[in-house]
XYZ file of N, CA, C and O in Angstrom:
712
model
N 72.928 4.519 -9.878
C 72.895 4.177 -8.553
C 74.121 4.332 -7.989
O 75.271 4.156 -7.965
N 74.200 5.501 -6.721
C 75.405 5.647 -6.223
C 75.002 6.132 -4.799
O 74.147 6.243 -4.400
N 75.845 7.075 -4.047
C 76.239 7.687 -3.240
C 75.522 8.769 -3.385
O 74.763 9.330 -2.603
N 75.806 9.616 -4.031
C 75.045 10.839 -4.487
C 73.541 10.179 -4.411
O 72.529 11.208 -3.793
N 72.662 9.352 -5.249
C 71.636 8.767 -5.089
C 70.593 8.957 -3.661
O 69.794 9.151 -3.705
N 71.946 8.345 -3.395
C 71.438 8.065 -1.961
C 71.428 9.226 -1.101
O 70.354 9.477 -0.167
N 72.338 10.143 -1.291
C 72.293 11.527 -0.659
C 71.617 12.271 -1.170
O 70.210 12.601 0.038
N 70.567 12.231 -2.292
C 69.607 13.073 -2.481
C 68.494 12.394 -2.084
O 67.650 13.009 -2.630
N 68.240 11.221 -1.501
C 67.197 10.673 -0.971
C 66.888 10.710 0.406
O 65.890 10.910 0.808
N 67.985 11.181 1.311
C 67.867 11.550 2.924
C 66.859 13.106 2.461
O 66.976 13.990 1.674
N 65.928 13.060 3.571
C 64.832 14.068 3.692
C 65.780 15.299 4.447
O 66.773 15.026 4.847
N 65.028 16.224 3.662
C 65.491 17.619 4.617
C 65.620 17.762 6.136
O 67.044 18.111 6.516
N 64.908 17.223 6.995
C 65.024 16.906 8.089
C 66.278 15.929 8.734
O 66.762 16.326 10.131
N 66.952 15.721 7.748
C 68.056 14.426 8.267
C 69.215 14.840 7.714
O 69.835 14.538 7.529
N 69.354 16.411 7.310
C 70.108 17.082 6.793
C 71.740 16.638 7.282
O 72.960 16.458 6.722
N 71.767 16.814 8.422
C 73.316 16.105 9.166
C 73.244 14.623 8.577
O 74.865 14.547 8.344
N 72.254 13.278 8.366
C 72.796 12.628 7.790
C 73.404 12.339 6.243
O 74.380 12.188 6.305
N 72.940 13.242 5.419
C 73.349 13.580 4.319
C 74.710 14.142 4.206
O 75.339 13.914 3.470
N 75.557 15.463 5.558
C 76.500 15.813 5.514
C 77.283 14.308 5.879
O 78.711 14.152 5.586
N 76.979 13.545 6.747
C 77.844 12.699 7.438
C 78.349 11.857 6.128
O 79.264 11.272 6.332
N 76.947 11.050 5.908
C 77.463 10.512 5.015
C 78.557 10.955 4.046
O 79.281 9.633 3.272
N 78.214 11.859 3.315
C 79.012 12.357 2.201
C 80.595 12.342 3.311
O 81.617 11.945 2.153
N 80.757 12.999 4.497
C 81.776 13.131 4.697
C 82.262 11.367 5.402
O 83.607 11.123 4.720
N 81.983 10.784 5.947
C 82.459 9.366 6.447
C 82.817 8.560 5.298
O 83.264 7.717 5.382
N 82.393 8.685 3.812
C 82.433 7.267 2.916
C 83.079 8.858 1.597
O 84.508 8.112 1.510
N 83.137 9.892 1.587
C 83.515 10.519 0.540
C 84.733 11.286 1.213
O 85.583 11.281 0.151
N 85.104 11.082 2.488
C 85.807 12.230 2.758
C 86.878 11.271 3.849
O 87.750 11.655 4.762
N 86.944 10.170 3.640
C 87.543 8.960 4.326
C 88.911 8.797 4.034
O 89.624 8.831 2.827
N 89.503 8.248 5.134
C 91.169 8.512 4.858
C 91.643 6.907 5.244
O 92.477 6.407 4.633
N 90.592 5.983 5.228
C 90.718 4.465 4.820
C 91.246 4.214 4.092
O 90.476 4.699 2.619
N 91.943 3.234 3.400
C 92.404 2.741 1.729
C 91.198 2.085 1.984
O 90.087 1.996 1.847
N 90.415 2.169 -0.171
C 89.588 2.006 -0.882
C 89.247 0.479 -0.180
O 87.792 0.285 0.033
N 90.023 -0.505 0.262
C 89.413 -1.688 0.932
C 88.563 -1.483 1.966
O 87.828 -2.366 2.175
N 89.336 -0.885 2.878
C 88.871 -0.838 4.276
C 87.339 0.170 4.247
O 86.674 -0.366 4.663
N 87.678 1.210 3.435
C 86.666 1.600 3.281
C 85.147 0.931 2.899
O 84.586 1.067 3.621
N 85.092 0.649 1.464
C 84.146 -0.490 0.828
C 83.653 -1.626 1.424
O 82.519 -1.540 1.060
N 84.868 -2.125 1.893
C 83.896 -3.407 2.836
C 83.243 -2.927 3.582
O 82.332 -3.997 4.366
N 83.620 -2.012 4.514
C 82.867 -1.271 5.690
C 81.312 -0.754 5.559
O 80.839 -1.434 5.690
N 81.634 -0.314 3.999
C 80.242 0.571 3.483
C 79.676 -0.562 3.404
O 78.225 -0.782 3.666
N 80.112 -1.798 1.985
C 78.961 -3.222 1.828
C 78.907 -3.424 3.491
O 77.106 -4.103 3.146
N 79.515 -4.172 3.857
C 79.136 -5.055 5.193
C 78.258 -4.179 5.620
O 77.203 -4.638 6.291
N 78.199 -2.677 6.481
C 77.246 -2.100 7.331
C 75.799 -2.039 6.141
O 74.808 -1.955 7.090
N 76.250 -1.767 5.270
C 75.131 -1.176 4.566
C 73.488 -3.169 4.247
O 72.410 -2.642 4.515
N 74.534 -3.985 4.353
C 74.083 -5.477 4.435
C 73.490 -5.456 5.838
O 72.213 -5.581 6.116
N 74.353 -5.347 6.800
C 73.911 -5.100 8.492
C 72.775 -4.341 8.373
O 71.724 -4.644 9.675
N 72.291 -3.173 7.945
C 71.593 -2.193 8.073
C 70.004 -2.793 7.937
O 69.032 -2.101 8.136
N 70.174 -3.634 6.740
C 68.737 -4.451 6.767
C 67.975 -3.372 5.909
O 66.818 -3.517 5.568
N 68.528 -2.187 5.325
C 67.753 -1.477 3.739
C 68.033 -1.848 2.850
O 69.365 -2.005 2.105
N 66.794 -2.462 2.250
C 66.955 -2.728 0.883
C 67.410 -1.445 -0.099
O 68.442 -0.971 -1.024
N 66.820 -0.186 -0.073
C 67.473 0.768 -0.539
C 68.919 1.134 -0.836
O 69.708 1.412 -1.290
N 69.472 1.309 0.686
C 70.708 1.468 1.500
C 71.749 0.505 0.513
O 72.977 0.622 -0.133
N 71.331 -1.005 0.399
C 71.546 -1.553 0.132
C 72.425 -1.621 -1.609
O 73.401 -1.546 -2.118
N 70.799 -1.228 -2.698
C 70.768 -0.938 -3.936
C 72.313 -0.038 -4.494
O 72.320 -0.558 -5.038
N 71.940 0.913 -2.928
C 72.655 2.104 -3.757
C 74.050 2.047 -3.669
O 75.255 2.539 -4.023
N 74.492 1.457 -2.760
C 75.600 1.587 -1.807
C 76.763 0.667 -3.073
O 77.990 0.200 -3.260
N 76.089 -1.273 -2.923
C 76.522 -2.307 -2.760
C 77.306 -2.507 -4.717
O 78.004 -2.532 -4.477
N 76.357 -1.486 -5.478
C 77.283 -1.361 -6.807
C 78.388 -0.445 -6.985
O 79.688 -1.049 -7.301
N 78.783 0.785 -6.154
C 80.065 1.287 -5.986
C 80.936 0.703 -5.197
O 81.959 0.420 -5.865
N 80.435 -0.232 -4.060
C 81.338 -1.198 -3.208
C 82.285 -2.445 -4.555
O 83.033 -2.706 -4.343
N 81.396 -2.925 -5.033
C 81.414 -3.692 -6.149
C 82.681 -3.134 -7.395
O 83.264 -4.048 -7.778
N 82.182 -2.108 -7.753
C 83.189 -1.670 -8.626
C 85.015 -0.990 -7.822
O 85.738 -1.155 -8.438
N 84.513 -1.082 -6.282
C 85.823 -0.695 -6.296
C 86.740 -2.159 -6.154
O 87.946 -1.814 -5.380
N 85.711 -3.216 -4.906
C 86.823 -3.908 -4.722
C 86.763 -4.970 -4.989
O 86.070 -5.318 -6.186
N 87.703 -5.850 -5.164
C 88.376 -7.100 -6.084
C 86.926 -8.359 -5.627
O 86.488 -8.105 -4.749
N 86.858 -9.014 -6.538
C 85.881 -10.163 -6.341
C 85.789 -10.804 -5.016
O 84.785 -11.152 -4.332
N 87.433 -10.900 -4.563
C 87.642 -11.428 -2.839
C 87.449 -10.690 -1.822
O 86.650 -10.996 -1.291
N 87.519 -9.231 -1.898
C 87.186 -8.404 -1.139
C 85.504 -8.377 -1.035
O 85.266 -8.142 0.196
N 84.659 -8.073 -1.988
C 83.398 -8.064 -2.002
C 82.305 -9.157 -1.441
O 82.234 -8.990 -0.522
N 83.462 -10.205 -1.910
C 82.452 -11.258 -0.718
C 82.709 -11.875 0.292
O 81.946 -12.348 1.043
N 84.521 -11.393 0.662
C 84.556 -11.382 2.432
C 83.623 -10.180 2.873
O 83.256 -10.325 3.809
N 83.754 -9.073 2.485
C 82.400 -7.782 3.358
C 81.174 -8.638 3.345
O 80.501 -8.447 4.513
N 80.655 -9.121 2.008
C 79.696 -10.205 2.478
C 79.575 -11.080 3.266
O 78.326 -11.383 4.463
N 80.268 -11.807 3.715
C 81.050 -12.865 4.549
C 80.681 -12.718 5.773
O 80.198 -13.187 6.903
N 81.727 -11.488 6.078
C 81.888 -10.538 7.556
C 80.194 -10.144 7.844
O 79.659 -10.304 9.468
N 79.513 -9.547 6.932
C 77.596 -9.211 7.369
C 77.076 -10.747 8.217
O 76.453 -10.596 8.928
N 77.183 -11.848 7.047
C 76.845 -12.955 7.408
C 76.777 -13.649 8.554
O 76.440 -14.214 9.853
N 78.526 -13.866 9.088
C 78.906 -14.472 10.073
C 78.705 -14.048 11.435
O 78.206 -14.101 12.569
N 78.749 -12.230 11.324
C 78.395 -11.351 12.454
C 76.508 -11.365 12.617
O 76.433 -11.233 13.446
N 76.208 -11.351 11.482
C 74.220 -11.450 11.892
C 73.930 -12.657 12.812
O 73.319 -12.399 14.146
N 74.783 -14.016 12.744
C 74.832 -14.881 13.465
C 75.695 -14.670 14.964
O 75.301 -15.297 15.781
N 77.168 -14.347 14.902
C 77.567 -14.485 16.012
C 76.826 -13.170 16.974
O 77.612 -13.285 18.093
N 76.515 -12.075 16.312
C 76.173 -11.236 17.054
C 75.380 -11.274 17.883
O 75.383 -11.371 19.532
N 74.050 -12.232 17.453
C 72.765 -12.974 18.192
C 73.273 -13.864 19.699
O 72.930 -13.742 20.128
N 74.348 -14.539 18.875
C 74.505 -15.772 19.724
C 75.268 -15.210 20.840
O 74.874 -15.343 22.253
N 76.723 -14.461 20.919
C 77.401 -13.843 21.797
C 76.703 -12.672 22.822
O 76.812 -12.526 23.918
N 75.581 -12.075 21.855
C 75.243 -11.135 22.780
C 74.261 -11.099 23.901
O 74.074 -11.575 25.153
N 73.160 -12.593 23.235
C 72.556 -13.190 23.829
C 73.357 -14.119 25.375
O 72.654 -14.041 26.199
N 74.273 -14.551 24.807
C 75.495 -15.677 25.837
C 75.838 -14.488 27.140
O 75.582 -14.612 28.023
N 76.206 -13.604 26.438
C 76.654 -12.146 27.704
C 75.198 -12.019 28.034
O 75.927 -11.396 29.106
N 73.895 -11.526 27.846
C 73.233 -10.525 28.381
C 72.020 -11.742 29.365
O 71.709 -11.086 30.213
N 72.242 -13.087 29.118
C 71.726 -13.965 30.317
C 72.547 -13.566 31.553
O 73.352 -13.822 31.741
N 71.382 -13.800 32.428
C 72.080 -13.553 33.846
C 72.901 -14.947 34.103
O 73.784 -14.896 35.179
N 72.626 -16.038 33.555
C 73.084 -17.356 34.228
C 74.345 -17.534 33.378
O 74.325 -17.752 32.208
N 75.093 -17.565 33.621
C 76.965 -17.507 32.844
C 77.214 -18.738 32.610
O 78.540 -18.893 32.248
N 76.620 -19.897 33.077
C 77.121 -21.333 32.352
C 76.996 -20.907 31.430
O 77.919 -21.828 30.630
N 76.322 -20.724 30.666
C 75.939 -20.514 29.035
C 77.528 -20.062 28.142
O 77.840 -20.456 27.398
N 78.272 -19.309 28.999
C 79.282 -18.994 28.398
C 80.680 -20.280 28.652
O 81.435 -20.218 28.196
N 80.428 -20.972 29.328
C 81.015 -22.084 29.385
C 80.724 -23.480 28.355
O 81.569 -24.188 28.444
N 79.552 -23.200 28.107
C 79.089 -24.327 26.830
C 80.001 -24.164 25.244
O 80.075 -22.849 25.384
N 80.386 -25.376 24.715
C 80.713 -24.969 23.341
C 79.572 -24.005 22.878
O 78.579 -24.445 22.737
N 80.165 -23.223 21.739
C 79.247 -22.660 20.837
C 78.581 -23.792 19.690
O 77.608 -23.533 19.571
N 79.310 -24.729 18.903
C 79.130 -25.489 18.246
C 78.450 -24.790 17.107
O 77.883 -25.357 16.734
N 78.792 -23.887 16.944
C 78.566 -23.064 15.408
C 79.851 -23.090 14.517
O 80.927 -22.532 15.142
N 79.728 -23.447 13.297
C 80.572 -22.865 12.621
C 81.132 -21.813 12.143
O 80.190 -20.872 11.976
N 82.478 -21.667 11.872
C 82.765 -20.117 11.820
C 84.114 -20.194 11.047
O 84.723 -18.881 11.007
N 84.286 -20.894 9.924
C 85.565 -21.000 9.136
C 86.034 -19.770 8.428
O 87.109 -19.760 8.943
N 84.855 -18.803 8.289
C 85.262 -17.823 7.152
C 86.132 -16.696 8.226
O 87.331 -16.117 7.657
N 85.824 -17.062 9.581
C 86.709 -15.710 10.393
C 87.933 -16.119 10.292
O 89.374 -15.069 10.273
N 88.764 -17.567 9.903
C 89.955 -17.827 10.226
C 90.442 -17.871 9.017
O 91.340 -17.664 8.202
N 89.515 -17.705 7.864
C 90.142 -17.739 6.241
C 89.077 -17.384 5.578
O 88.547 -17.158 4.701
N 89.108 -15.455 6.015
C 88.130 -14.685 5.503
C 88.731 -14.375 3.617
O 87.647 -13.808 2.728
N 89.628 -14.822 3.004
C 89.576 -14.594 1.206
C 90.645 -13.096 1.547
O 91.060 -12.800 0.310
N 91.015 -12.017 2.681
C 91.507 -11.028 2.570
C 92.169 -10.792 3.400
O 91.882 -12.060 4.388
N 92.928 -10.089 3.949
C 93.743 -9.319 5.061
C 93.178 -9.621 5.601
O 91.830 -8.565 5.908
N 93.398 -9.876 7.255
C 92.471 -10.491 8.813
C 92.224 -9.186 8.797
O 91.179 -8.953 9.504
N 93.194 -8.088 8.856
C 92.773 -6.477 9.495
C 91.598 -6.378 9.003
O 90.776 -5.956 9.861
N 91.187 -6.116 7.539
C 90.183 -5.954 6.730
C 88.868 -6.424 7.615
O 87.854 -5.715 7.872
N 88.876 -8.011 7.472
C 88.018 -8.799 7.919
C 87.372 -8.208 9.358
O 86.062 -8.329 9.269
N 88.610 -8.067 9.800
C 88.166 -8.254 11.622
C 87.629 -6.539 11.515
O 86.652 -6.467 12.105
N 87.774 -5.085 10.546
C 87.312 -3.985 10.769
C 85.950 -4.432 10.810
O 85.011 -3.872 10.794
N 85.894 -4.764 9.010
C 84.308 -5.011 8.921
C 83.704 -5.666 9.627
O 82.005 -5.691 9.946
N 83.755 -6.736 10.581
C 83.011 -7.297 11.543
C 82.891 -7.042 12.758
O 81.514 -6.845 13.212
N 84.026 -5.414 12.984
C 83.266 -5.149 13.771
C 82.476 -4.317 13.901
O 81.545 -3.319 14.508
N 82.477 -3.682 12.456
C 81.346 -2.293 12.038
C 80.069 -3.353 12.486
O 78.993 -2.157 12.287
N 80.177 -4.595 11.662
C 78.366 -5.049 11.575
C 78.395 -5.200 12.967
O 77.228 -5.187 13.532
N 79.282 -5.447 13.633
C 78.554 -5.585 15.207
C 78.778 -4.577 15.893
O 77.821 -4.430 17.005
N 78.743 -3.309 15.667
C 78.261 -1.456 16.053
C 76.973 -1.989 16.114
O 76.379 -1.355 16.742
N 76.656 -2.073 14.609
C 75.133 -1.736 14.281
C 74.171 -3.089 15.052
O 72.869 -2.717 15.463
N 75.055 -4.143 14.820
C 74.096 -4.936 16.308
C 73.858 -5.008 17.391
O 73.600 -5.846 17.943
N 74.916 -4.220 18.029
C 74.985 -4.059 19.186
C 75.743 -5.110 20.344
O 75.404 -5.124 21.289
N 76.635 -6.118 20.048
C 76.913 -6.883 20.493
C 78.355 -6.410 20.807
O 79.197 -6.299 20.464
N 78.701 -5.762 22.453
C 79.421 -5.522 23.066
C 80.733 -6.255 23.332
O 81.740 -6.296 23.229
N 80.434 -7.846 23.499
C 81.338 -8.832 23.388
C 81.760 -9.001 21.958
O 83.655 -9.040 22.198
N 81.790 -9.032 21.067
C 82.046 -8.948 20.013
C 82.921 -7.694 19.251
O 84.058 -7.717 19.131
N 82.347 -6.942 19.398
C 83.080 -4.975 19.902
C 84.497 -5.581 20.163
O 85.686 -4.958 19.744
N 84.309 -5.866 21.766
C 85.347 -5.971 22.503
C 86.289 -7.221 21.673
O 87.487 -7.031 21.714
N 85.975 -8.183 21.360
C 86.992 -9.193 20.622
C 87.884 -8.287 19.677
O 88.790 -9.149 19.250
N 86.633 -7.944 18.594
C 87.232 -7.246 17.470
C 88.201 -6.538 17.395
O 89.215 -5.907 16.804
N 87.884 -5.241 18.366
C 88.640 -4.346 18.427
C 90.041 -4.709 19.354
O 91.257 -4.088 19.183
N 90.221 -5.612 20.229
C 91.468 -6.184 20.477
C 92.106 -7.026 19.720
O 93.460 -6.812 19.367
N 91.947 -7.829 18.614
C 92.299 -8.212 17.728
C 92.783 -7.148 16.471
O 93.753 -6.968 16.360
N 92.332 -6.462 16.306
C 92.607 -5.196 15.617
C 93.709 -3.867 16.426
O 94.439 -3.935 15.247
N 93.777 -3.525 17.390
C 94.509 -3.283 17.927
C 95.741 -4.132 18.573
O 97.209 -3.218 18.403
N 95.932 -4.972 18.554
C 97.172 -5.948 18.421
C 97.567 -6.187 17.367
O 98.881 -6.267 16.718
N 97.208 -5.878 16.219
C 97.581 -5.973 14.844
C 98.001 -4.862 14.394
O 98.557 -4.098 13.290
N 98.421 -3.571 15.488
C 98.437 -2.209 15.376
C 97.736 -1.432 14.496
O 98.011 0.154 14.235
N 96.449 -1.520 15.115
C 95.280 -0.530 13.512
C 95.157 0.280 14.918
O 94.723 0.422 16.126
N 95.113 1.877 14.806
C 94.575 2.723 15.939
C 93.434 3.140 16.045
O 92.516 2.664 15.007
N 93.332 3.631 17.222
C 91.834 3.674 17.236
C 91.195 4.808 16.415
O 90.073 4.443 16.201
N 91.320 5.720 15.720
C 90.953 6.762 14.887
C 90.720 5.782 13.358
O 89.694 6.265 13.284
N 91.152 4.221 13.486
C 90.252 3.977 11.902
C 89.690 2.645 12.582
O 88.478 2.802 11.516
N 89.974 2.341 14.063
C 88.850 1.414 14.090
C 87.450 2.734 14.793
O 86.269 2.337 14.024
N 87.844 3.794 14.835
C 86.320 4.897 14.732
C 85.687 5.110 13.831
O 84.672 5.152 13.704
N 86.798 5.191 12.804
C 86.121 5.566 11.338
C 85.512 4.075 10.640
O 84.306 4.517 10.514
N 85.740 3.072 11.261
C 84.665 2.124 11.512
C 83.206 2.257 11.867
O 82.131 1.920 10.939
N 83.528 2.427 13.294
C 82.113 2.804 13.682
C 81.204 4.236 12.841
O 79.911 3.816 13.539
N 81.550 4.728 12.718
C 81.319 6.257 12.589
C 80.357 5.917 11.057
O 79.431 6.000 10.713
N 81.198 4.867 10.317
C 80.258 4.517 9.076
C 79.127 3.724 9.139
O 78.110 3.695 8.639
N 79.481 3.011 10.290
C 78.533 2.328 10.517
C 77.250 2.769 11.189
O 75.761 2.666 11.225
N 77.508 3.857 12.426
C 76.344 5.022 12.570
C 75.812 5.615 11.368
O 74.411 5.533 11.786
N 76.291 5.782 10.790
C 75.781 6.954 9.326
C 74.845 5.912 9.001
O 74.217 6.218 7.838
N 75.693 4.699 8.417
C 74.560 4.044 7.104
C 73.397 3.386 7.879
O 72.523 3.162 7.335
N 73.597 2.999 9.433
C 72.586 2.522 10.073
C 71.296 3.472 10.219
O 70.178 3.347 9.971
N 71.863 4.649 10.333
C 70.720 5.927 10.734
C 70.067 6.459 9.334
O 68.952 6.830 9.143
N 70.984 6.074 8.392
C 70.004 6.612 6.822
C 69.361 5.437 6.559
O 68.174 5.756 5.807
N 69.697 3.993 6.742
C 68.945 2.993 6.506
C 67.606 3.747 6.943
O 66.171 3.001 6.816
N 67.963 3.422 8.342
C 66.654 4.052 9.304
C 65.713 4.763 9.449
O 64.046 5.158 8.982
N 65.949 5.805 8.506
C 65.431 7.234 8.225
C 64.838 6.890 6.671
O 63.009 7.293 6.636
N 65.272 6.058 5.848
C 64.603 6.088 4.808
C 63.641 5.003 4.708
O 62.880 5.015 4.112
N 64.113 4.011 5.494
C 62.770 2.513 5.317
C 61.604 3.853 6.098
O 60.701 3.333 5.810
N 62.150 4.470 7.401
C 60.531 5.358 7.817
C 59.655 6.073 6.781
O 58.635 6.106 6.616
N 60.919 6.846 5.860
C 59.919 7.482 4.936
C 59.060 6.613 3.945
O 58.383 7.021 3.634
N 59.714 5.601 3.495
C 59.062 4.668 2.918
C 57.810 4.589 3.483
O 56.947 4.278 2.801
N 57.942 3.921 4.424
C 56.944 3.416 5.281
C 55.443 4.932 5.403
O 54.203 4.560 4.877
N 55.671 6.077 5.893
C 55.690 6.636 5.746
C 54.385 7.800 4.265
O 53.628 7.965 4.447
N 55.301 7.455 3.338
C 54.909 7.727 2.342
C 53.897 6.442 1.372
O 52.773 7.159 0.955
N 53.750 5.668 2.361
C 52.640 4.556 1.710
C 51.613 4.890 2.444
O 50.210 3.933 2.023
N 51.558 5.829 3.507
C 50.222 5.842 4.410
C 49.143 6.176 3.471
O 49.005 7.719 2.824
């Protein structure tokens, strides 16, 4: 189970995804923890069992147990927050924005890893889940912490490619079952 196995499963019509997957993961300038935490969190967010099965073992081999858990926590908390805040933002009745959320989000305050890494992973998951409020919020925290735009873009490039690979492989699985 590996990045190579995942790349070999990508059909010829999606060759660009295969090349991009190799590039955004295999040639990334991100530190290993930021890279593999982003990969794991976005693999979870992609909802593709195949993508997760192939990428999680590599992430687990690179990440400390704390970072591995934190990346999973980022995917979990953002699955909730992205729906909540995206809905709040999309509703035309802005009074919802004045109401107390009433949802526990303790892991954001104490993720067990460097706050910047957790914010980057949360940002990448938010890119997949399409929550503009969360994207803006996490991007601002990252920028205030001194994270360069190029690093933030690396995270959403990884999110874009991992999501596209998941969508493509899930479609192929459905079409193969016909």
